[in-house]
Amino acid sequence: MSKLKLIIHREFIAKVRNKSFIMMTFLSPLLLVGVGALVFFLMKKNKEVEKRIVYVDNSGLFSKEDFKDTEIVYYEDFTSFGIEETKKKVENGDYYGALIIPKKDSLELLAKSIEFYSKESPGMSVINSLESKIERKLRNEKLNYFGIDIDKINASKIQSNIKMVNFSGEESSKLINGLKVGVGAIAGYMLMMFVMIYGTSVMRSVIEEKTSRIVEIIVSSVKPFQLMLGKIIGNASAGLLQFFIWGVLLFVIFAAASSFLGIDMIGMQTSQLPAEQLEAAKQAAGVDKFQLIIQELLRLPLLKMFVLFIFYFLGGYLLYSSLFAAIGAAVDNETDTQQFMLPIMGPLILGVYVGFATVINDPHGPIPVLFSHIPLTSPIVMLMRVPFGVSWYELALSMSLLVVTFVFMVWLAAKIYRVGILMYGKKPTYKDLYKWLKYKG
């Protein structure tokens, strides 16, 4: 045990003293927030670009009331210029595009004959907005043709907001369900990135020691299994430290931004109002939408999610790092690792895709439940399901299977590691790995 502690300590110190580790630990949260703010700023600026759209209405159905100006989109009636002259003006001017509405015998034919001309491909939001305006106008015209009072139809519209409550009395809302999807997706994606980054770090460390022949000296006094386990735990400790620092820094940035925006964090955290009351309060008091999102976010089981994130991070990392270490021991350089990476990376990527494809639609469906129990995908899929509420029975089963599989994989990887770590000059194959697994001693 003393030798294992020394190896863990050595790997941990070597990792945290690395300049790139220190820089990324403190710069990553700032870069993350900065990139997010930049993307938001650029999206906002992109939407603020003014667009001038002209239209030629030969059908005589549309008017300026049907094409009302918005903050960034302005409409001009060029019907008097005709189609060809309008096209020339748009092509030679600074207009965004021209909407051509021909004259047809029926509304159905008209709906399929409208064209939009522009110098470049128009944005989908602009086209969707135009289609919505045209469909609404043609629909109203058809209702008038049938002698149906449009005002009565508009007055009869009623919006429904279904109240979501489970049998324990816990209420939910569409907003908080959306936040659950977002939080789960971020947690699953972060775990995948951690496993990939620190797993490959273990693999590179093993390859470096093997190629420099330092490992030959180390294994003379330390068992290969101890060396492999020490590397895995040492890197995991460094990863957890980095994750903790990131969490603290993000919390400080978040708290500073909240204070700057005037959001009462304590009041929101202690608030247990149902979603409907929060919505009513928002409308009555004019609460900012961002504040409402934060308020709903703090209603999630954050402590439970944090604890489970740490467990599944460690479980997933230890499971995959043992395989990465075995690969590092089997090869002489990083180039030779490519043939063994797909079987390892495949389950990780599969877990992310399964999570996004199934958890969003039905977090308690058979597919996400199955993959949240398979150890190779459970760290990602289960984390995506946790915000929606998972029974302790399911969690206990998933966690137990992950621990058992980790122990088995470490034992399996150690058999490859102890042979491969002293093999040089040969590019290993899957057949060689199988032979190494059968060696006794």
CSV table of C-alpha atoms in Angstrom, one decimal:
chain,number,residue,atom,x,y,z
A,1,MET,CA,0.0,0.0,0.0
A,2,SER,CA,2.9,2.4,0.7
A,3,LYS,CA,4.2,1.9,-2.8
A,4,LEU,CA,0.8,2.5,-4.3
A,5,LYS,CA,0.5,5.8,-2.3
A,6,LEU,CA,3.9,6.9,-3.6
A,7,ILE,CA,2.8,6.2,-7.2
A,8,ILE,CA,-0.5,8.1,-6.7
A,9,HIS,CA,1.4,11.0,-5.1
A,10,ARG,CA,3.9,11.1,-7.9
A,11,GLU,CA,1.3,11.0,-10.6
A,12,PHE,CA,-0.8,13.7,-8.9
A,13,ILE,CA,2.1,16.1,-8.3
A,14,ALA,CA,3.4,15.6,-11.8
A,15,LYS,CA,0.0,16.4,-13.2
A,16,VAL,CA,-0.9,19.4,-11.1
A,17,ARG,CA,2.5,21.0,-11.5
A,18,ASN,CA,2.3,20.9,-15.3
A,19,LYS,CA,2.0,24.4,-16.7
A,20,SER,CA,-0.7,23.5,-19.2
A,21,PHE,CA,-2.8,21.9,-16.3
A,22,ILE,CA,-2.5,25.1,-14.2
A,23,MET,CA,-3.3,27.4,-17.2
A,24,MET,CA,-6.3,25.3,-18.3
A,25,THR,CA,-7.6,25.0,-14.7
A,26,PHE,CA,-7.9,28.7,-14.3
A,27,LEU,CA,-8.5,29.8,-17.9
A,28,SER,CA,-11.1,27.2,-18.9
A,29,PRO,CA,-14.0,28.7,-16.9
A,30,LEU,CA,-13.2,32.2,-18.2
A,31,LEU,CA,-12.9,30.9,-21.7
A,32,LEU,CA,-16.2,29.0,-21.3
A,33,VAL,CA,-18.0,32.1,-20.1
A,34,GLY,CA,-16.3,34.3,-22.6
A,35,VAL,CA,-17.1,32.0,-25.5
A,36,GLY,CA,-20.7,31.8,-24.4
A,37,ALA,CA,-21.0,35.5,-24.0
A,38,LEU,CA,-19.4,36.0,-27.4
A,39,VAL,CA,-21.7,33.6,-29.1
A,40,PHE,CA,-24.7,35.3,-27.5
A,41,PHE,CA,-23.4,38.7,-28.5
A,42,LEU,CA,-22.8,37.6,-32.1
A,43,MET,CA,-26.2,36.0,-32.4
A,44,LYS,CA,-27.8,39.1,-31.0
A,45,LYS,CA,-25.8,41.3,-33.4
A,46,ASN,CA,-26.7,39.0,-36.3
A,47,LYS,CA,-30.4,39.4,-35.6
A,48,GLU,CA,-30.0,43.2,-35.3
A,49,VAL,CA,-29.0,43.5,-39.0
A,50,GLU,CA,-31.7,45.4,-40.8
A,51,LYS,CA,-33.4,43.6,-43.7
A,52,ARG,CA,-35.4,45.4,-46.4
A,53,ILE,CA,-37.8,43.1,-48.2
A,54,VAL,CA,-40.0,44.2,-51.1
A,55,TYR,CA,-43.1,42.5,-52.4
A,56,VAL,CA,-45.1,42.5,-55.7
A,57,ASP,CA,-48.7,41.5,-55.1
A,58,ASN,CA,-50.4,40.7,-58.4
A,59,SER,CA,-53.1,38.8,-56.6
A,60,GLY,CA,-54.5,41.9,-54.9
A,61,LEU,CA,-55.1,40.0,-51.7
A,62,PHE,CA,-52.3,41.4,-49.5
A,63,SER,CA,-51.8,44.8,-48.1
A,64,LYS,CA,-49.3,46.6,-45.8
A,65,GLU,CA,-51.3,45.3,-42.8
A,66,ASP,CA,-50.3,41.8,-43.8
A,67,PHE,CA,-46.6,42.7,-44.0
A,68,LYS,CA,-46.0,44.8,-40.9
A,69,ASP,CA,-42.5,46.1,-40.2
A,70,THR,CA,-40.6,44.7,-37.2
A,71,GLU,CA,-37.5,46.1,-35.4
A,72,ILE,CA,-35.2,44.7,-38.0
A,73,VAL,CA,-37.3,43.7,-41.0
A,74,TYR,CA,-38.9,46.4,-43.2
A,75,TYR,CA,-41.4,45.7,-46.0
A,76,GLU,CA,-42.0,47.9,-49.1
A,77,ASP,CA,-44.7,47.5,-51.7
A,78,PHE,CA,-43.2,47.4,-55.2
A,79,THR,CA,-46.3,46.1,-57.0
A,80,SER,CA,-46.4,49.2,-59.1
A,81,PHE,CA,-43.0,48.5,-60.6
A,82,GLY,CA,-43.9,45.1,-61.9
A,83,ILE,CA,-42.0,41.8,-61.5
A,84,GLU,CA,-39.1,42.4,-63.9
A,85,GLU,CA,-38.4,46.0,-62.8
A,86,THR,CA,-38.6,44.9,-59.1
A,87,LYS,CA,-36.0,42.1,-59.7
A,88,LYS,CA,-33.6,44.6,-61.3
A,89,LYS,CA,-34.0,47.0,-58.4
A,90,VAL,CA,-33.4,44.3,-55.8
A,91,GLU,CA,-30.4,42.8,-57.7
A,92,ASN,CA,-28.7,46.2,-58.1
A,93,GLY,CA,-29.7,47.7,-54.7
A,94,ASP,CA,-29.2,46.9,-51.1
A,95,TYR,CA,-32.5,45.0,-50.6
A,96,TYR,CA,-32.6,41.7,-48.8
A,97,GLY,CA,-35.0,40.1,-51.3
A,98,ALA,CA,-38.2,40.3,-53.3
A,99,LEU,CA,-41.4,38.4,-52.6
A,100,ILE,CA,-43.4,37.7,-55.8
A,101,ILE,CA,-47.1,36.9,-55.4
A,102,PRO,CA,-48.7,36.0,-58.7
A,103,LYS,CA,-52.3,36.1,-59.7
A,104,LYS,CA,-53.9,32.6,-59.6
A,105,ASP,CA,-57.4,31.3,-60.0
A,106,SER,CA,-57.4,29.5,-56.6
A,107,LEU,CA,-55.9,30.0,-53.2
A,108,GLU,CA,-54.3,26.5,-53.4
A,109,LEU,CA,-52.5,27.3,-56.6
A,110,LEU,CA,-51.5,30.7,-55.3
A,111,ALA,CA,-50.0,29.1,-52.1
A,112,LYS,CA,-47.7,26.9,-54.3
A,113,SER,CA,-46.7,29.7,-56.8
A,114,ILE,CA,-45.2,32.4,-54.5
A,115,GLU,CA,-41.5,33.0,-55.1
A,116,PHE,CA,-38.7,34.8,-53.2
A,117,TYR,CA,-35.7,36.2,-55.1
A,118,SER,CA,-32.5,37.2,-53.3
A,119,LYS,CA,-28.8,37.6,-54.1
A,120,GLU,CA,-27.8,35.1,-51.5
A,121,SER,CA,-29.6,32.2,-49.7
A,122,PRO,CA,-32.1,33.8,-47.3
A,123,GLY,CA,-32.2,32.8,-43.6
A,124,MET,CA,-34.7,30.1,-42.5
A,125,SER,CA,-36.2,32.5,-39.9
A,126,VAL,CA,-37.1,35.0,-42.7
A,127,ILE,CA,-38.7,32.4,-44.9
A,128,ASN,CA,-40.6,30.9,-42.0
A,129,SER,CA,-41.9,34.3,-41.1
A,130,LEU,CA,-43.0,35.0,-44.7
A,131,GLU,CA,-44.7,31.6,-45.0
A,132,SER,CA,-46.5,32.2,-41.7
A,133,LYS,CA,-47.8,35.6,-42.9
A,134,ILE,CA,-49.0,34.2,-46.2
A,135,GLU,CA,-50.6,31.1,-44.7
A,136,ARG,CA,-52.5,33.2,-42.2
A,137,LYS,CA,-53.8,35.6,-44.9
A,138,LEU,CA,-54.8,32.7,-47.3
A,139,ARG,CA,-56.5,30.9,-44.4
A,140,ASN,CA,-58.5,34.0,-43.5
A,141,GLU,CA,-59.5,34.4,-47.2
A,142,LYS,CA,-60.7,30.8,-47.3
A,143,LEU,CA,-62.7,31.2,-44.1
A,144,ASN,CA,-64.4,34.3,-45.6
A,145,TYR,CA,-65.2,32.3,-48.7
A,146,PHE,CA,-66.9,29.7,-46.6
A,147,GLY,CA,-68.8,32.4,-44.7
A,148,ILE,CA,-67.1,31.8,-41.4
A,149,ASP,CA,-66.7,34.7,-39.0
A,150,ILE,CA,-62.9,35.1,-38.4
A,151,ASP,CA,-63.4,37.2,-35.2
A,152,LYS,CA,-65.5,34.5,-33.6
A,153,ILE,CA,-62.8,31.9,-34.4
A,154,ASN,CA,-60.1,34.1,-32.9
A,155,ALA,CA,-62.2,34.7,-29.9
A,156,SER,CA,-62.8,31.0,-29.4
A,157,LYS,CA,-59.0,30.2,-29.1
A,158,ILE,CA,-58.0,29.1,-25.6
A,159,GLN,CA,-54.5,28.3,-24.5
A,160,SER,CA,-54.1,25.3,-22.2
A,161,ASN,CA,-51.2,24.9,-19.7
A,162,ILE,CA,-51.3,21.4,-18.3
A,163,LYS,CA,-50.2,21.2,-14.7
A,164,MET,CA,-47.7,18.4,-14.2
A,165,VAL,CA,-47.7,16.7,-10.8
A,166,ASN,CA,-46.4,13.3,-9.7
A,167,PHE,CA,-48.1,11.2,-7.0
A,168,SER,CA,-45.8,12.5,-4.3
A,169,GLY,CA,-47.1,16.0,-4.9
A,170,GLU,CA,-44.1,17.4,-6.6
A,171,GLU,CA,-45.1,19.9,-9.3
A,172,SER,CA,-43.2,20.6,-12.6
A,173,SER,CA,-43.5,22.7,-15.6
A,174,LYS,CA,-42.4,22.8,-19.3
A,175,LEU,CA,-39.6,25.3,-18.4
A,176,ILE,CA,-38.1,23.1,-15.6
A,177,ASN,CA,-38.4,20.0,-17.9
A,178,GLY,CA,-36.4,21.9,-20.5
A,179,LEU,CA,-33.8,22.8,-17.8
A,180,LYS,CA,-33.6,19.2,-16.8
A,181,VAL,CA,-32.8,18.2,-20.3
A,182,GLY,CA,-30.2,20.9,-20.5
A,183,VAL,CA,-28.5,20.1,-17.2
A,184,GLY,CA,-28.5,16.3,-17.9
A,185,ALA,CA,-27.1,16.8,-21.4
A,186,ILE,CA,-24.3,19.1,-20.1
A,187,ALA,CA,-23.4,16.7,-17.3
A,188,GLY,CA,-23.3,13.7,-19.7
A,189,TYR,CA,-21.2,15.6,-22.2
A,190,MET,CA,-18.8,16.9,-19.5
A,191,LEU,CA,-18.3,13.4,-18.2
A,192,MET,CA,-17.5,12.1,-21.7
A,193,MET,CA,-15.0,14.9,-22.2
A,194,PHE,CA,-13.3,14.2,-18.8
A,195,VAL,CA,-13.0,10.5,-19.5
A,196,MET,CA,-11.5,11.2,-22.9
A,197,ILE,CA,-9.1,13.8,-21.7
A,198,TYR,CA,-7.8,12.1,-18.5
A,199,GLY,CA,-8.1,8.6,-20.0
A,200,THR,CA,-5.8,9.5,-22.9
A,201,SER,CA,-3.6,11.3,-20.4
A,202,VAL,CA,-3.0,8.0,-18.5
A,203,MET,CA,-2.3,6.3,-21.9
A,204,ARG,CA,0.3,8.9,-22.9
A,205,SER,CA,2.0,8.7,-19.5
A,206,VAL,CA,2.3,4.9,-19.8
A,207,ILE,CA,3.7,5.2,-23.4
A,208,GLU,CA,6.2,7.9,-22.3
A,209,GLU,CA,7.6,5.8,-19.5
A,210,LYS,CA,7.7,2.7,-21.7
A,211,THR,CA,9.5,4.4,-24.5
A,212,SER,CA,12.0,6.0,-22.2
A,213,ARG,CA,12.6,2.6,-20.5
A,214,ILE,CA,12.0,4.2,-17.1
A,215,VAL,CA,9.3,1.6,-16.5
A,216,GLU,CA,11.9,-1.2,-16.5
A,217,ILE,CA,13.4,0.3,-13.4
A,218,ILE,CA,10.0,1.0,-11.8
A,219,VAL,CA,8.6,-2.5,-12.2
A,220,SER,CA,11.7,-4.0,-10.6
A,221,SER,CA,10.4,-2.7,-7.2
A,222,VAL,CA,6.6,-2.2,-7.9
A,223,LYS,CA,4.1,-4.7,-9.3
A,224,PRO,CA,2.7,-3.7,-12.7
A,225,PHE,CA,-0.8,-3.8,-11.2
A,226,GLN,CA,0.2,-1.3,-8.5
A,227,LEU,CA,1.8,1.0,-11.1
A,228,MET,CA,-1.3,0.9,-13.4
A,229,LEU,CA,-3.7,1.5,-10.5
A,230,GLY,CA,-1.5,4.3,-9.1
A,231,LYS,CA,-1.5,6.1,-12.4
A,232,ILE,CA,-5.2,5.8,-12.8
A,233,ILE,CA,-6.0,7.1,-9.2
A,234,GLY,CA,-3.4,9.8,-9.4
A,235,ASN,CA,-4.8,11.2,-12.6
A,236,ALA,CA,-8.3,10.9,-11.3
A,237,SER,CA,-7.4,12.9,-8.2
A,238,ALA,CA,-5.9,15.7,-10.4
A,239,GLY,CA,-9.1,15.6,-12.5
A,240,LEU,CA,-11.3,15.9,-9.4
A,241,LEU,CA,-9.2,18.8,-8.1
A,242,GLN,CA,-9.5,20.6,-11.5
A,243,PHE,CA,-13.2,19.9,-11.6
A,244,PHE,CA,-13.6,21.3,-8.0
A,245,ILE,CA,-11.7,24.5,-8.9
A,246,TRP,CA,-13.8,24.9,-12.1
A,247,GLY,CA,-16.9,24.6,-10.0
A,248,VAL,CA,-15.7,27.2,-7.5
A,249,LEU,CA,-14.7,29.6,-10.2
A,250,LEU,CA,-17.9,29.2,-12.1
A,251,PHE,CA,-19.9,29.7,-8.9
A,252,VAL,CA,-17.9,33.0,-8.2
A,253,ILE,CA,-18.5,34.2,-11.8
A,254,PHE,CA,-22.2,33.2,-11.5
A,255,ALA,CA,-22.6,34.9,-8.1
A,256,ALA,CA,-20.8,38.1,-9.4
A,257,ALA,CA,-23.1,38.2,-12.5
A,258,SER,CA,-26.2,37.6,-10.4
A,259,SER,CA,-25.2,40.4,-8.0
A,260,PHE,CA,-24.5,42.7,-11.0
A,261,LEU,CA,-27.9,41.8,-12.4
A,262,GLY,CA,-29.6,42.3,-9.1
A,263,ILE,CA,-30.9,38.7,-8.6
A,264,ASP,CA,-31.7,37.6,-5.1
A,265,MET,CA,-30.0,34.2,-4.9
A,266,ILE,CA,-31.0,33.4,-1.3
A,267,GLY,CA,-34.6,34.3,-1.9
A,268,MET,CA,-34.7,32.1,-5.0
A,269,GLN,CA,-33.1,29.2,-3.4
A,270,THR,CA,-35.5,29.1,-0.5
A,271,SER,CA,-38.5,29.7,-2.7
A,272,GLN,CA,-40.7,26.6,-3.1
A,273,LEU,CA,-43.4,28.1,-5.2
A,274,PRO,CA,-45.1,25.9,-7.7
A,275,ALA,CA,-44.5,26.6,-11.4
A,276,GLU,CA,-47.9,28.3,-11.9
A,277,GLN,CA,-47.4,30.7,-9.0
A,278,LEU,CA,-43.9,31.5,-10.4
A,279,GLU,CA,-45.4,32.3,-13.7
A,280,ALA,CA,-48.1,34.5,-12.2
A,281,ALA,CA,-45.5,36.3,-10.0
A,282,LYS,CA,-43.4,36.9,-13.1
A,283,GLN,CA,-46.4,38.5,-15.0
A,284,ALA,CA,-47.4,40.5,-12.0
A,285,ALA,CA,-44.1,41.8,-10.9
A,286,GLY,CA,-42.3,41.8,-14.2
A,287,VAL,CA,-39.6,39.4,-13.1
A,288,ASP,CA,-36.9,39.0,-15.7
A,289,LYS,CA,-37.0,35.7,-17.7
A,290,PHE,CA,-33.3,35.0,-16.8
A,291,GLN,CA,-34.2,35.3,-13.1
A,292,LEU,CA,-37.1,32.9,-13.5
A,293,ILE,CA,-34.8,30.3,-15.2
A,294,ILE,CA,-32.4,30.6,-12.3
A,295,GLN,CA,-35.2,30.2,-9.9
A,296,GLU,CA,-36.5,27.1,-11.6
A,297,LEU,CA,-32.9,25.7,-11.9
A,298,LEU,CA,-32.4,25.9,-8.2
A,299,ARG,CA,-35.5,23.7,-7.7
A,300,LEU,CA,-33.6,20.8,-9.2
A,301,PRO,CA,-32.0,18.2,-6.9
A,302,LEU,CA,-28.6,19.9,-7.3
A,303,LEU,CA,-26.9,18.2,-4.3
A,304,LYS,CA,-28.0,14.7,-5.5
A,305,MET,CA,-26.9,15.5,-9.0
A,306,PHE,CA,-23.5,16.7,-7.8
A,307,VAL,CA,-22.9,13.6,-5.7
A,308,LEU,CA,-23.9,11.3,-8.5
A,309,PHE,CA,-21.8,13.2,-10.9
A,310,ILE,CA,-18.7,12.7,-8.7
A,311,PHE,CA,-19.6,9.0,-8.4
A,312,TYR,CA,-20.2,8.4,-12.1
A,313,PHE,CA,-17.2,10.5,-13.0
A,314,LEU,CA,-15.0,8.4,-10.9
A,315,GLY,CA,-16.6,5.1,-12.0
A,316,GLY,CA,-16.6,6.0,-15.6
A,317,TYR,CA,-13.1,7.4,-15.5
A,318,LEU,CA,-11.6,4.4,-13.6
A,319,LEU,CA,-13.4,2.0,-15.9
A,320,TYR,CA,-12.1,3.5,-19.1
A,321,SER,CA,-8.7,4.6,-17.8
A,322,SER,CA,-7.8,1.0,-17.0
A,323,LEU,CA,-8.5,0.2,-20.7
A,324,PHE,CA,-6.5,3.3,-21.8
A,325,ALA,CA,-3.6,2.2,-19.6
A,326,ALA,CA,-3.7,-1.3,-21.1
A,327,ILE,CA,-3.5,0.1,-24.6
A,328,GLY,CA,-0.6,2.4,-23.6
A,329,ALA,CA,1.3,-0.6,-22.2
A,330,ALA,CA,0.7,-2.6,-25.3
A,331,VAL,CA,2.0,-0.2,-27.9
A,332,ASP,CA,5.4,1.6,-28.4
A,333,ASN,CA,4.0,4.9,-29.7
A,334,GLU,CA,0.8,6.9,-29.8
A,335,THR,CA,0.2,6.2,-33.5
A,336,ASP,CA,-0.2,2.5,-32.9
A,337,THR,CA,-3.1,3.2,-30.4
A,338,GLN,CA,-5.5,4.1,-33.2
A,339,GLN,CA,-6.5,0.5,-34.0
A,340,PHE,CA,-7.6,0.0,-30.3
A,341,MET,CA,-9.4,3.3,-29.8
A,342,LEU,CA,-12.6,2.6,-31.5
A,343,PRO,CA,-13.8,-0.2,-29.2
A,344,ILE,CA,-13.2,2.1,-26.3
A,345,MET,CA,-14.5,5.3,-27.7
A,346,GLY,CA,-17.5,3.6,-29.3
A,347,PRO,CA,-19.5,3.1,-26.0
A,348,LEU,CA,-18.8,6.6,-24.9
A,349,ILE,CA,-20.1,8.2,-28.1
A,350,LEU,CA,-23.0,5.7,-28.1
A,351,GLY,CA,-23.9,6.8,-24.6
A,352,VAL,CA,-24.1,10.5,-25.7
A,353,TYR,CA,-26.2,9.8,-28.7
A,354,VAL,CA,-28.5,7.5,-26.9
A,355,GLY,CA,-28.9,10.1,-24.2
A,356,PHE,CA,-29.7,12.9,-26.6
A,357,ALA,CA,-32.0,10.7,-28.7
A,358,THR,CA,-34.1,9.0,-26.0
A,359,VAL,CA,-33.8,10.8,-22.7
A,360,ILE,CA,-35.2,14.0,-24.1
A,361,ASN,CA,-38.3,12.3,-25.4
A,362,ASP,CA,-38.9,9.7,-22.6
A,363,PRO,CA,-36.3,9.6,-19.8
A,364,HIS,CA,-38.0,6.5,-18.2
A,365,GLY,CA,-38.5,4.6,-21.5
A,366,PRO,CA,-37.0,1.1,-22.0
A,367,ILE,CA,-34.0,2.2,-24.1
A,368,PRO,CA,-32.6,4.9,-21.7
A,369,VAL,CA,-33.3,2.7,-18.7
A,370,LEU,CA,-31.4,-0.2,-20.3
A,371,PHE,CA,-28.4,1.9,-21.3
A,372,SER,CA,-28.3,3.6,-17.9
A,373,HIS,CA,-27.6,0.2,-16.4
A,374,ILE,CA,-25.0,-1.0,-18.9
A,375,PRO,CA,-21.7,-0.1,-17.2
A,376,LEU,CA,-20.0,1.2,-20.4
A,377,THR,CA,-22.8,3.7,-21.1
A,378,SER,CA,-24.4,4.2,-17.6
A,379,PRO,CA,-22.1,7.0,-16.5
A,380,ILE,CA,-23.4,9.2,-19.3
A,381,VAL,CA,-27.0,8.1,-19.8
A,382,MET,CA,-27.8,7.8,-16.0
A,383,LEU,CA,-26.5,11.4,-15.4
A,384,MET,CA,-28.9,12.6,-18.1
A,385,ARG,CA,-31.8,10.8,-16.4
A,386,VAL,CA,-31.1,11.9,-12.8
A,387,PRO,CA,-32.7,15.4,-13.1
A,388,PHE,CA,-36.0,13.7,-14.1
A,389,GLY,CA,-36.0,11.6,-11.0
A,390,VAL,CA,-34.6,8.1,-10.8
A,391,SER,CA,-35.5,5.6,-8.0
A,392,TRP,CA,-32.9,4.6,-5.5
A,393,TYR,CA,-33.3,1.0,-6.6
A,394,GLU,CA,-32.3,1.8,-10.2
A,395,LEU,CA,-29.4,4.0,-9.0
A,396,ALA,CA,-28.2,1.2,-6.6
A,397,LEU,CA,-28.4,-1.4,-9.4
A,398,SER,CA,-26.6,0.9,-11.9
A,399,MET,CA,-23.9,1.9,-9.4
A,400,SER,CA,-23.3,-1.7,-8.3
A,401,LEU,CA,-22.9,-2.9,-11.9
A,402,LEU,CA,-20.5,-0.1,-12.6
A,403,VAL,CA,-18.3,-1.0,-9.6
A,404,VAL,CA,-18.3,-4.7,-10.4
A,405,THR,CA,-17.4,-4.0,-14.0
A,406,PHE,CA,-14.7,-1.6,-13.0
A,407,VAL,CA,-13.1,-4.2,-10.8
A,408,PHE,CA,-13.3,-6.8,-13.5
A,409,MET,CA,-11.9,-4.4,-16.2
A,410,VAL,CA,-9.0,-3.4,-13.9
A,411,TRP,CA,-8.1,-7.1,-13.4
A,412,LEU,CA,-8.4,-7.7,-17.2
A,413,ALA,CA,-6.4,-4.7,-18.1
A,414,ALA,CA,-3.7,-5.5,-15.5
A,415,LYS,CA,-3.1,-8.9,-17.3
A,416,ILE,CA,-2.4,-7.0,-20.5
A,417,TYR,CA,-0.5,-4.3,-18.8
A,418,ARG,CA,2.0,-6.6,-17.0
A,419,VAL,CA,3.0,-8.3,-20.3
A,420,GLY,CA,2.7,-5.3,-22.7
A,421,ILE,CA,4.7,-2.9,-20.5
A,422,LEU,CA,7.9,-4.8,-21.2
A,423,MET,CA,7.2,-5.6,-24.9
A,424,TYR,CA,9.1,-3.5,-27.5
A,425,GLY,CA,9.6,-3.4,-31.2
A,426,LYS,CA,6.3,-5.1,-32.2
A,427,LYS,CA,3.0,-3.7,-33.2
A,428,PRO,CA,0.5,-5.7,-31.2
A,429,THR,CA,-2.7,-7.1,-32.6
A,430,TYR,CA,-6.0,-8.2,-31.0
A,431,LYS,CA,-4.6,-11.8,-31.2
A,432,ASP,CA,-1.6,-10.8,-29.1
A,433,LEU,CA,-3.8,-9.1,-26.5
A,434,TYR,CA,-5.8,-12.3,-26.2
A,435,LYS,CA,-2.6,-14.3,-25.7
A,436,TRP,CA,-1.4,-11.9,-23.0
A,437,LEU,CA,-4.8,-12.4,-21.2
A,438,LYS,CA,-4.2,-16.1,-21.0
A,439,TYR,CA,-0.7,-15.8,-19.5
A,440,LYS,CA,-0.5,-17.0,-15.9
A,441,GLY,CA,1.7,-15.8,-13.2
